[in-house]
Coordinates of C-alpha atoms in Angstrom, one line a residue:
M1 CA 0.1 -0.1 0.1
Q2 CA 1.7 3.2 -1.2
T3 CA -1.0 5.6 -0.4
F4 CA -4.3 5.7 1.5
K5 CA -6.4 5.6 -1.6
E6 CA -4.9 2.3 -2.3
S7 CA -6.2 1.0 1.4
G8 CA -9.9 0.2 0.7
L9 CA -10.6 2.7 3.1
P10 CA -14.2 4.5 2.1
E11 CA -14.2 8.2 0.9
E12 CA -15.6 9.7 3.9
V13 CA -12.3 8.5 5.7
L14 CA -10.0 9.5 2.9
K15 CA -11.5 13.1 2.5
A16 CA -11.0 13.7 6.4
I17 CA -7.4 12.6 6.6
G18 CA -6.9 14.2 3.3
E19 CA -7.6 17.6 4.9
L20 CA -5.3 16.6 7.6
G21 CA -2.8 16.2 5.1
Y22 CA -2.3 12.6 5.3
E23 CA -1.4 11.0 2.0
T24 CA 1.0 8.1 2.6
P25 CA 0.4 5.8 5.2
T26 CA 3.1 4.9 7.9
P27 CA 4.8 1.3 8.0
I28 CA 2.5 0.2 10.8
Q29 CA -0.8 1.5 9.2
S30 CA 0.0 -0.1 5.8
K31 CA 0.3 -3.4 7.7
T32 CA -2.6 -3.2 10.0
I33 CA -5.3 -1.5 8.1
P34 CA -5.9 -4.4 5.5
E35 CA -6.1 -6.8 8.7
I36 CA -8.5 -4.9 10.5
L37 CA -10.7 -3.8 7.8
N38 CA -11.1 -7.6 6.6
Y39 CA -12.0 -8.4 10.5
G40 CA -9.5 -10.9 10.5
N41 CA -7.5 -12.6 13.2
D42 CA -6.5 -11.3 16.4
L43 CA -3.6 -8.7 16.0
I44 CA -0.4 -7.8 18.0
A45 CA 1.4 -4.7 16.6
L46 CA 4.7 -3.7 17.8
A47 CA 5.7 -0.2 17.1
Q48 CA 7.4 2.7 18.5
T49 CA 5.6 5.7 19.9
G50 CA 5.0 8.4 17.3
T51 CA 4.3 5.8 14.4
G52 CA 1.0 6.5 13.8
K53 CA -0.8 3.8 16.0
T54 CA -3.9 5.5 16.5
G55 CA -4.6 5.9 12.7
A56 CA -3.5 2.2 12.3
F57 CA -6.6 0.8 14.3
G58 CA -9.0 4.0 14.2
L59 CA -9.0 4.4 10.4
P60 CA -10.2 1.0 9.8
V61 CA -12.5 0.5 12.6
I62 CA -14.5 3.8 12.3
P63 CA -16.1 3.0 8.8
Q64 CA -17.2 -0.5 10.1
V65 CA -19.2 0.7 13.1
V66 CA -23.0 0.4 12.7
T67 CA -24.1 4.0 13.5
E68 CA -27.8 2.6 13.6
E69 CA -27.2 0.4 16.5
K70 CA -26.6 2.7 19.8
R71 CA -24.2 0.3 21.6
V72 CA -20.5 0.2 22.3
Q73 CA -19.1 -1.4 19.3
A74 CA -15.2 -0.8 20.0
L75 CA -13.3 -0.2 23.4
I76 CA -10.1 1.2 23.3
L77 CA -8.1 0.9 26.6
C78 CA -4.7 3.2 27.3
P79 CA -2.7 4.0 30.3
T80 CA -3.5 7.7 31.0
R81 CA -6.1 10.6 30.7
E82 CA -3.6 12.4 28.4
L83 CA -3.4 9.7 25.9
C84 CA -7.4 9.0 26.1
L85 CA -7.9 12.4 25.3
Q86 CA -5.4 12.6 22.4
I87 CA -6.7 9.3 20.8
T88 CA -10.5 10.7 21.2
K89 CA -9.4 13.8 19.4
D90 CA -7.7 11.8 16.7
L91 CA -10.7 9.7 16.4
N92 CA -13.0 12.6 16.0
N93 CA -10.8 14.0 13.3
Y94 CA -11.1 10.8 11.2
A95 CA -14.7 10.4 11.7
K96 CA -15.5 14.0 10.7
Y97 CA -17.9 12.8 8.1
Y98 CA -19.6 10.3 9.9
K99 CA -22.2 12.6 11.8
D100 CA -24.0 10.0 13.6
L101 CA -21.0 8.3 15.0
F102 CA -20.4 9.0 18.8
I103 CA -16.8 8.6 20.5
T104 CA -16.8 9.0 24.5
P105 CA -13.7 9.3 26.4
V106 CA -13.7 8.0 29.9
Y107 CA -11.0 8.5 32.7
G108 CA -10.3 9.3 36.1
G109 CA -9.6 12.6 38.0
T110 CA -13.0 14.1 36.8
E111 CA -16.5 13.7 37.7
I112 CA -17.8 10.4 36.8
R113 CA -21.5 11.2 36.5
T114 CA -20.8 13.5 33.7
Q115 CA -19.4 10.4 31.7
I116 CA -22.3 8.2 32.6
R117 CA -24.6 10.6 30.9
A118 CA -22.6 10.8 28.1
L119 CA -22.6 7.1 27.8
K120 CA -26.4 6.9 28.3
K121 CA -26.9 8.8 25.3
G122 CA -25.3 6.1 23.1
S123 CA -21.6 5.6 22.3
H124 CA -20.5 3.7 19.5
I125 CA -16.6 3.9 20.4
V126 CA -15.4 4.2 24.0
V127 CA -11.8 5.2 24.9
G128 CA -11.0 4.8 28.5
T129 CA -8.4 4.1 31.2
P130 CA -8.7 0.7 32.9
G131 CA -9.3 2.1 36.3
R132 CA -12.2 4.4 35.2
M133 CA -13.6 1.7 32.7
N134 CA -13.7 -0.9 35.6
D135 CA -15.6 1.7 38.0
L136 CA -18.1 2.3 35.2
I137 CA -18.6 -1.5 35.0
N138 CA -19.1 -1.9 38.4
R139 CA -21.7 0.8 38.6
K140 CA -23.4 -1.0 35.7
A141 CA -23.0 2.1 33.5
I142 CA -21.4 0.6 30.4
E143 CA -22.4 -2.7 28.6
L144 CA -19.5 -4.5 26.6
G145 CA -21.6 -7.5 25.5
D146 CA -21.6 -6.4 22.0
V147 CA -18.1 -5.0 21.4
R148 CA -16.5 -6.3 18.3
W149 CA -13.1 -4.6 18.4
L150 CA -11.0 -4.5 21.6
I151 CA -8.0 -2.3 21.2
L152 CA -5.1 -2.0 23.8
D153 CA -2.9 0.8 23.1
E154 CA 0.6 1.0 24.9
A155 CA -0.1 -2.2 26.5
D156 CA 3.1 -2.4 27.8
E157 CA 2.8 0.6 29.7
M158 CA -0.7 -0.5 31.2
L159 CA 0.9 -3.8 32.6
N160 CA 4.1 -1.6 33.9
M161 CA 1.6 0.8 35.7
G162 CA -0.1 -2.2 37.4
F163 CA -3.4 -2.6 35.7
K164 CA -3.0 -6.2 34.7
D165 CA -6.0 -7.2 36.9
D166 CA -8.1 -4.3 35.7
L167 CA -7.3 -5.5 32.1
E168 CA -8.3 -8.9 32.9
S169 CA -11.6 -8.0 34.6
I170 CA -12.6 -5.6 31.6
M171 CA -11.6 -8.3 29.0
A172 CA -13.9 -10.8 30.9
Q173 CA -16.7 -8.6 30.0
T174 CA -16.5 -8.7 26.4
P175 CA -17.5 -11.6 23.9
E176 CA -15.1 -14.2 23.0
W177 CA -15.7 -13.6 19.2
R178 CA -14.3 -10.2 19.6
Q179 CA -11.2 -9.0 17.4
T180 CA -8.6 -8.2 20.1
L181 CA -6.0 -5.8 18.7
L182 CA -2.9 -5.0 21.0
F183 CA -0.6 -2.4 20.3
S184 CA 2.8 -1.9 22.3
A185 CA 6.1 -0.4 21.9
T186 CA 7.9 -3.5 23.4
M187 CA 7.4 -7.0 23.8
P188 CA 8.0 -7.9 27.7
P189 CA 7.0 -11.4 29.1
D190 CA 3.7 -10.2 30.4
I191 CA 2.6 -9.3 27.0
A192 CA 3.5 -12.5 25.5
R193 CA 1.5 -14.3 28.4
M194 CA -1.7 -12.2 28.0
S195 CA -1.6 -12.9 24.2
K196 CA -1.8 -16.4 24.8
K197 CA -4.4 -16.2 27.4
Y198 CA -6.7 -13.8 25.9
M199 CA -6.1 -13.9 22.2
Q200 CA -6.8 -16.5 19.4
E201 CA -4.0 -17.4 16.7
P202 CA -2.9 -13.5 16.7
V203 CA -1.0 -12.2 13.7
E204 CA 2.1 -10.4 14.7
I205 CA 3.2 -7.4 13.1
S206 CA 6.4 -5.6 14.0
V207 CA 7.8 -2.4 12.5
G208 CA 11.5 -2.3 12.8
T209 CA 13.3 -4.7 15.3
K210 CA 11.7 -5.7 18.6
N211 CA 13.0 -3.8 21.4
S212 CA 14.9 -1.3 19.1
G213 CA 15.1 2.4 19.2
S214 CA 13.6 4.8 16.4
S215 CA 16.2 5.3 13.7
N216 CA 15.6 9.3 13.8
V217 CA 17.2 9.3 17.3
E218 CA 20.8 10.0 17.9
H219 CA 22.0 8.4 21.3
H220 CA 24.6 10.6 23.2
Y221 CA 26.2 10.1 26.7
Y222 CA 28.1 12.3 29.0
M223 CA 30.4 11.0 31.9
V224 CA 30.7 13.0 34.9
H225 CA 31.0 12.4 38.6
A226 CA 27.6 11.6 40.2
S227 CA 27.8 14.8 42.2
D228 CA 28.1 16.9 38.9
R229 CA 24.9 15.5 37.3
Y230 CA 23.0 18.8 37.9
K231 CA 25.9 21.1 36.6
A232 CA 26.3 18.8 33.6
L233 CA 22.6 19.1 33.0
K234 CA 22.6 22.8 32.9
R235 CA 25.4 23.2 30.5
I236 CA 23.8 20.6 28.2
V237 CA 20.7 22.7 27.9
D238 CA 22.8 25.9 27.8
V239 CA 24.7 24.6 24.9
T240 CA 21.4 23.8 23.1
P241 CA 19.3 27.1 23.1
D242 CA 16.5 25.6 21.3
V243 CA 16.1 22.6 23.5
Y244 CA 12.3 21.2 23.8
G245 CA 12.3 18.1 25.8
I246 CA 11.5 15.9 28.8
V247 CA 14.2 15.5 31.7
F248 CA 13.7 12.1 33.2
C249 CA 14.5 11.2 37.0
R250 CA 14.2 8.0 38.9
T251 CA 12.1 9.4 41.8
R252 CA 9.4 11.8 42.7
Q253 CA 11.3 13.8 45.0
E254 CA 14.2 14.0 42.5
T255 CA 11.9 15.4 40.0
K256 CA 10.6 18.0 42.4
D257 CA 14.2 19.1 43.4
I258 CA 15.7 19.0 39.8
A259 CA 12.6 21.2 38.5
D260 CA 12.7 23.5 41.4
S261 CA 16.6 24.0 41.0
L262 CA 16.1 24.6 37.4
M263 CA 13.4 27.3 37.7
A264 CA 15.5 29.1 40.5
D265 CA 18.3 29.3 38.1
G266 CA 16.2 31.0 35.7
Y267 CA 15.5 28.1 33.3
N268 CA 12.0 27.6 31.5
A269 CA 11.0 24.3 33.2
D270 CA 8.5 22.8 35.4
A271 CA 7.5 19.4 36.6
I272 CA 4.8 17.0 36.7
H273 CA 4.6 14.4 39.5
G274 CA 2.0 12.4 41.5
D275 CA 1.5 15.3 44.2
L276 CA 0.1 17.5 41.6
S277 CA -3.8 17.9 41.3
Q278 CA -5.3 17.0 38.0
A279 CA -5.9 20.8 37.4
Q280 CA -2.4 21.5 38.0
R281 CA -1.0 18.7 35.9
D282 CA -3.3 19.8 33.0
L283 CA -1.9 23.5 33.2
V284 CA 1.8 22.3 33.3
M285 CA 1.0 20.1 30.2
H286 CA -0.8 22.8 28.4
R287 CA 2.1 25.1 28.9
F288 CA 4.4 22.6 27.9
R289 CA 2.5 21.7 24.7
K290 CA 2.4 25.5 23.9
K291 CA 6.3 25.7 24.1
H292 CA 5.9 28.0 27.0
L293 CA 8.1 25.6 28.5
Q294 CA 11.2 24.3 27.3
L295 CA 11.8 21.6 29.7
L296 CA 9.5 19.2 31.4
V297 CA 10.9 17.1 34.4
A298 CA 9.2 14.0 35.1
T299 CA 9.4 10.4 36.2
D300 CA 8.4 7.4 33.8
V301 CA 5.2 7.0 35.6
A302 CA 4.3 10.7 35.7
A303 CA 5.2 11.0 31.9
R304 CA 2.9 8.1 30.8
G305 CA 0.6 9.0 27.9
I306 CA 2.5 12.5 27.1
D307 CA 2.1 12.7 23.5
V308 CA 4.3 15.5 21.7
N309 CA 5.5 14.9 18.4
D310 CA 8.2 17.6 18.1
L311 CA 10.6 17.2 20.9
T312 CA 14.1 17.7 20.4
H313 CA 15.7 15.8 23.1
V314 CA 15.0 13.4 25.7
I315 CA 17.6 13.5 28.9
N316 CA 18.0 10.8 31.2
Y317 CA 19.2 12.8 34.3
N318 CA 19.2 8.9 35.6
L319 CA 19.4 5.8 33.2
P320 CA 16.2 3.5 34.0
D321 CA 16.7 0.0 35.3
D322 CA 14.9 -1.5 32.6
I323 CA 16.4 -1.2 29.0
E324 CA 12.8 -1.3 27.6
V325 CA 12.0 1.6 29.6
Y326 CA 15.0 3.6 28.0
I327 CA 13.9 2.7 24.4
H328 CA 10.5 3.8 25.4
R329 CA 11.8 7.1 26.7
S330 CA 14.1 7.8 23.7
G331 CA 11.1 7.0 21.4
R332 CA 9.4 10.2 22.6
T333 CA 11.7 12.2 20.4
G334 CA 12.6 11.8 16.8
R335 CA 9.0 11.3 15.8
A336 CA 6.8 12.3 12.7
G337 CA 9.9 12.0 10.5
K338 CA 11.8 14.5 12.7
K339 CA 15.3 14.0 14.2
G340 CA 15.7 13.8 18.0
V341 CA 18.4 13.4 20.6
S342 CA 18.4 11.1 23.6
V343 CA 20.9 11.9 26.2
A344 CA 22.1 9.8 29.3
I345 CA 24.1 11.5 31.9
I346 CA 26.2 8.8 33.4
H347 CA 28.9 8.4 36.2
A348 CA 32.2 6.3 35.6
R349 CA 30.6 3.1 36.8
E350 CA 27.6 3.1 34.7
M351 CA 29.4 2.6 31.2
H352 CA 28.4 -1.2 31.4
R353 CA 24.8 0.1 31.2
I354 CA 25.2 2.2 28.2
K355 CA 26.9 -1.2 26.7
A356 CA 23.7 -3.3 27.6
I357 CA 21.5 -0.7 25.9
E358 CA 23.8 -0.7 23.0
K359 CA 23.5 -4.5 22.5
I360 CA 19.8 -4.8 23.2
A361 CA 18.4 -2.0 21.4
K362 CA 21.3 -2.3 18.5
K363 CA 21.9 1.5 18.8
T364 CA 25.5 3.1 19.1
F365 CA 26.1 5.7 21.7
E366 CA 28.3 8.7 21.1
R367 CA 30.4 9.9 23.8
K368 CA 29.9 13.7 24.2
W369 CA 31.9 16.0 26.3
V370 CA 30.4 18.3 28.6
P371 CA 31.0 21.8 27.1
K372 CA 33.2 24.2 28.5
S373 CA 32.2 28.0 29.2
E374 CA 33.8 29.4 25.8
E375 CA 31.5 27.0 23.8
I376 CA 28.5 27.8 25.8
C377 CA 28.8 31.4 26.0
E378 CA 29.4 31.4 22.1
K379 CA 26.6 29.2 21.2
Q380 CA 24.2 31.6 23.4
L381 CA 25.5 34.7 22.0
F382 CA 25.1 33.5 18.4
H383 CA 21.7 32.3 19.2
F384 CA 20.8 35.6 20.7
L385 CA 22.0 37.7 17.5
E386 CA 20.0 35.1 15.2
R387 CA 16.9 36.0 17.4
V388 CA 17.8 39.6 17.1
G389 CA 18.1 39.2 13.3
N390 CA 14.9 37.4 12.9
T391 CA 12.6 39.7 15.3
E392 CA 9.9 41.4 13.0
L393 CA 8.4 45.1 13.9
E394 CA 4.9 45.7 12.8
E395 CA 4.5 49.2 11.2
D396 CA 2.7 50.5 14.2
S397 CA 5.2 49.0 16.8
P398 CA 5.7 51.5 19.7
V399 CA 9.4 50.8 19.5
K400 CA 9.7 53.0 16.3
T401 CA 8.3 55.9 17.9
L402 CA 11.0 55.9 20.6
M403 CA 14.0 55.1 18.0
P404 CA 14.8 58.9 17.6
A405 CA 15.4 59.3 21.4
V406 CA 17.4 56.0 21.2
Y407 CA 19.5 57.4 18.4
E408 CA 20.0 60.6 20.1
K409 CA 21.2 58.6 23.4
L410 CA 23.6 56.6 21.7
A411 CA 24.9 59.1 19.1
T412 CA 28.4 59.6 20.8
M413 CA 29.2 55.7 20.6
E414 CA 31.2 54.2 17.5
R415 CA 29.7 51.3 15.9
E416 CA 32.3 48.8 17.6
Q417 CA 31.9 50.1 21.0
L418 CA 28.0 50.1 20.5
I419 CA 27.9 46.5 19.7
T420 CA 30.4 45.7 22.4
Q421 CA 28.2 47.5 24.8
F422 CA 25.1 45.8 23.5
V423 CA 26.7 42.2 23.9
A424 CA 28.0 42.8 27.5
A425 CA 24.8 44.1 28.7
E426 CA 23.2 41.0 27.4
F427 CA 25.5 38.6 28.3
N428 CA 27.5 39.8 31.4
R429 CA 25.6 37.8 33.8
F430 CA 26.0 34.7 31.9
M431 CA 29.6 35.1 31.3
E432 CA 30.2 35.7 34.9
Y433 CA 28.5 32.7 36.0
Y434 CA 30.8 30.6 33.4
K435 CA 34.0 32.4 34.2
D436 CA 36.6 29.9 35.7
A437 CA 33.9 27.1 35.3
P438 CA 35.6 23.6 35.9
D439 CA 35.8 20.9 33.4
L440 CA 33.0 18.4 34.5
N441 CA 34.2 15.4 32.1
V442 CA 35.3 12.1 33.4
Y443 CA 37.9 11.0 31.0
K444 CA 38.4 7.6 32.2
E445 CA 36.1 4.6 33.0
A446 CA 36.1 3.5 36.7
K447 CA 38.7 0.9 37.2
S448 CA 37.4 -2.4 38.7
R449 CA 38.5 -3.3 42.1
R450 CA 41.2 -5.6 41.0
N451 CA 43.1 -2.7 39.1
S452 CA 42.8 -0.6 41.9
N453 CA 45.0 0.6 44.8
V454 CA 41.9 1.5 46.8
A455 CA 41.4 -0.5 50.1
F456 CA 37.7 -1.7 50.3
S457 CA 35.7 -2.4 53.2
R458 CA 32.5 -4.7 52.8
L459 CA 29.5 -3.9 54.3
F460 CA 26.2 -5.7 55.0
V461 CA 23.1 -3.8 54.1
N462 CA 19.6 -4.8 55.0
L463 CA 18.2 -3.9 51.5
G464 CA 17.8 -6.5 48.8
K465 CA 15.9 -7.2 45.5
T466 CA 12.5 -7.6 47.3
D467 CA 12.8 -4.0 48.4
K468 CA 13.0 -3.1 44.6
I469 CA 16.5 -1.6 45.2
T470 CA 19.0 -1.2 42.6
S471 CA 22.9 -0.6 42.6
G472 CA 22.0 3.0 41.2
D473 CA 20.0 3.6 44.3
I474 CA 22.7 2.5 46.8
I475 CA 25.4 4.5 44.9
G476 CA 22.8 7.5 44.9
L477 CA 22.3 7.2 48.5
I478 CA 26.0 7.4 49.2
N479 CA 26.3 10.4 46.9
S480 CA 23.5 12.5 48.6
K481 CA 24.6 11.5 51.9
I482 CA 28.1 12.4 51.8
K483 CA 28.7 15.6 50.3
G484 CA 31.9 17.1 48.9
T485 CA 33.8 13.7 48.7
T486 CA 33.7 11.0 45.9
V487 CA 33.5 7.8 48.1
K488 CA 34.9 5.0 45.8
V489 CA 32.4 2.0 45.6
G490 CA 33.7 -1.5 44.6
K491 CA 31.4 -4.5 44.1
I492 CA 27.7 -4.4 44.7
E493 CA 26.0 -7.8 45.5
L494 CA 22.1 -7.6 45.5
L495 CA 20.8 -10.8 47.2
R496 CA 16.9 -11.3 47.9
N497 CA 16.6 -9.6 51.5
F498 CA 19.9 -7.9 51.9
S499 CA 23.0 -7.1 50.1
F500 CA 26.8 -6.3 50.2
I501 CA 28.6 -3.4 49.3
E502 CA 32.4 -2.6 49.1
V503 CA 33.5 1.0 49.7
D504 CA 36.5 2.8 50.4
K505 CA 37.8 1.6 53.7
E506 CA 39.0 5.3 54.7
Y507 CA 35.2 6.1 54.5
E508 CA 33.6 3.2 56.2
Q509 CA 32.7 4.5 59.3
E510 CA 31.3 7.7 57.6
V511 CA 29.4 5.6 55.2
I512 CA 27.9 3.6 58.2
K513 CA 26.9 6.6 60.3
K514 CA 25.4 8.8 57.3
L515 CA 23.4 6.1 55.8
S516 CA 22.1 4.6 59.0
S517 CA 20.0 7.6 59.4
A518 CA 18.4 7.2 55.9
K519 CA 15.1 5.7 54.6
V520 CA 14.9 4.0 51.3
K521 CA 11.4 3.3 50.0
G522 CA 9.8 3.7 53.4
K523 CA 12.5 1.2 55.0
K524 CA 15.2 2.5 57.7
V525 CA 18.8 1.7 56.4
S526 CA 20.9 -0.4 58.4
L527 CA 24.8 -1.1 57.6
E528 CA 27.2 -2.9 59.5
V529 CA 30.8 -4.4 58.5
A530 CA 30.6 -7.5 57.1
T531 CA 33.1 -10.5 56.8
P532 CA 35.4 -10.0 54.0
K533 CA 34.4 -12.5 51.2
P534 CA 36.9 -15.3 50.9
S535 CA 38.7 -15.4 47.8
K536 CA 38.1 -18.6 45.3
R537 CA 41.0 -20.7 45.1
R538 CA 41.3 -23.8 42.7
N539 CA 41.9 -27.0 44.3
K540 CA 45.4 -28.2 43.3
R541 CA 45.5 -31.7 42.2
R542 CA 48.1 -34.1 43.8

């Protein structure tokens, strides 16, 4: 299928998408539209975000809905309110010339009675989040016995968010003869298990390679000391004046701290996290979509369902534990045929994680150097001059009426002096900030314990895999509690209910004292010196 006209879609749909400027289907649309138009087998479609998945299921389903029958014929489940509204908006655009077709979004965080009234009027297609959909089922406000199409959009995200039980409960309310369409960016084991349990001989369609990133995204990494992450973040942003992106953090508290620090330092940034009300979240997202914000700081959970097509950057302030999460993060940029950059700020002991992502995602990371003051100031200056050159003045601009007085005020200055003063007035604060700024780059990967002259002490920690703790969490805890000193860390052994960590023997007691007053994920940390791990020796044969 080279164009939509060859797809078999009816004239009403072709006219609507033609007005939207769509002529050529994306790869995922080319493969799925014929399958769904023919009401064929169940379908598993694997594709990254931003590849046109809503059109892939929406365009073929809309013309098959029987509008004369006021019942729910298509149910679309998605992870978040934002994605629910985006899907509904897209479907309404596709169905522009189907006046009697009704599409209803249902989601949490808003008055449920309003949604119940909308459903009672008669809906053909319902788009909903799993939690709210289950609530409506329990209230007997929706009937799913006639659903022909059950569509799970971003299925991997819904499972990651803990909606497995909700999804199974909802699917049990739909008829066995339905066509189930499962769309996902990745194929984790839970998705495979769900497909075996609830789908009948599904056809699998994959665009690109499983668990691989978008080809439009460049992958960069910067290596710094863990304590210099925030300074590095600011420099990366400063050297990219037109940056428009999401900064991903590990925890809700870190998200708040980084966003507050960026705003205090004069950056055009804000955060979304679980402590915001829905109204506050909507306001932040409205400002971000309108590009009134350049940077949105978020955790993976808070960012779910954010659908913005023209992000220039995704910045991993911390790498995620799951490689598939990194792939999903990076897929938020480089969309709709545009180029994007995924940045990772790592410390010296995280290089193995970059190599693991390269292996699984089949992408190559490029080592970048944290820019120095001269490079940043030069880039900012020329960006400012470009903005000045591109500034348009209206004929009746009040600036023009002030120009005679301006000329008179500056008449005593020579051209070179005027330009120099002009630049200095704009950039003095900026240049002063970066004056004598240190080099943040770490030029060598951390040496292994065997190649180090550091004497290590082995500590017992009362946290393990059951506490959902990671090596990065432990290193981050040390860096956050011991300021002004980089404590060398050796091998970390994560066991089921506890762990062992090697730290520089010189700081043994300080680490025990400072970390023993901390809490991680609600659990008080306890450390003590452990028995040194015995070295392994081969038994000599006699």
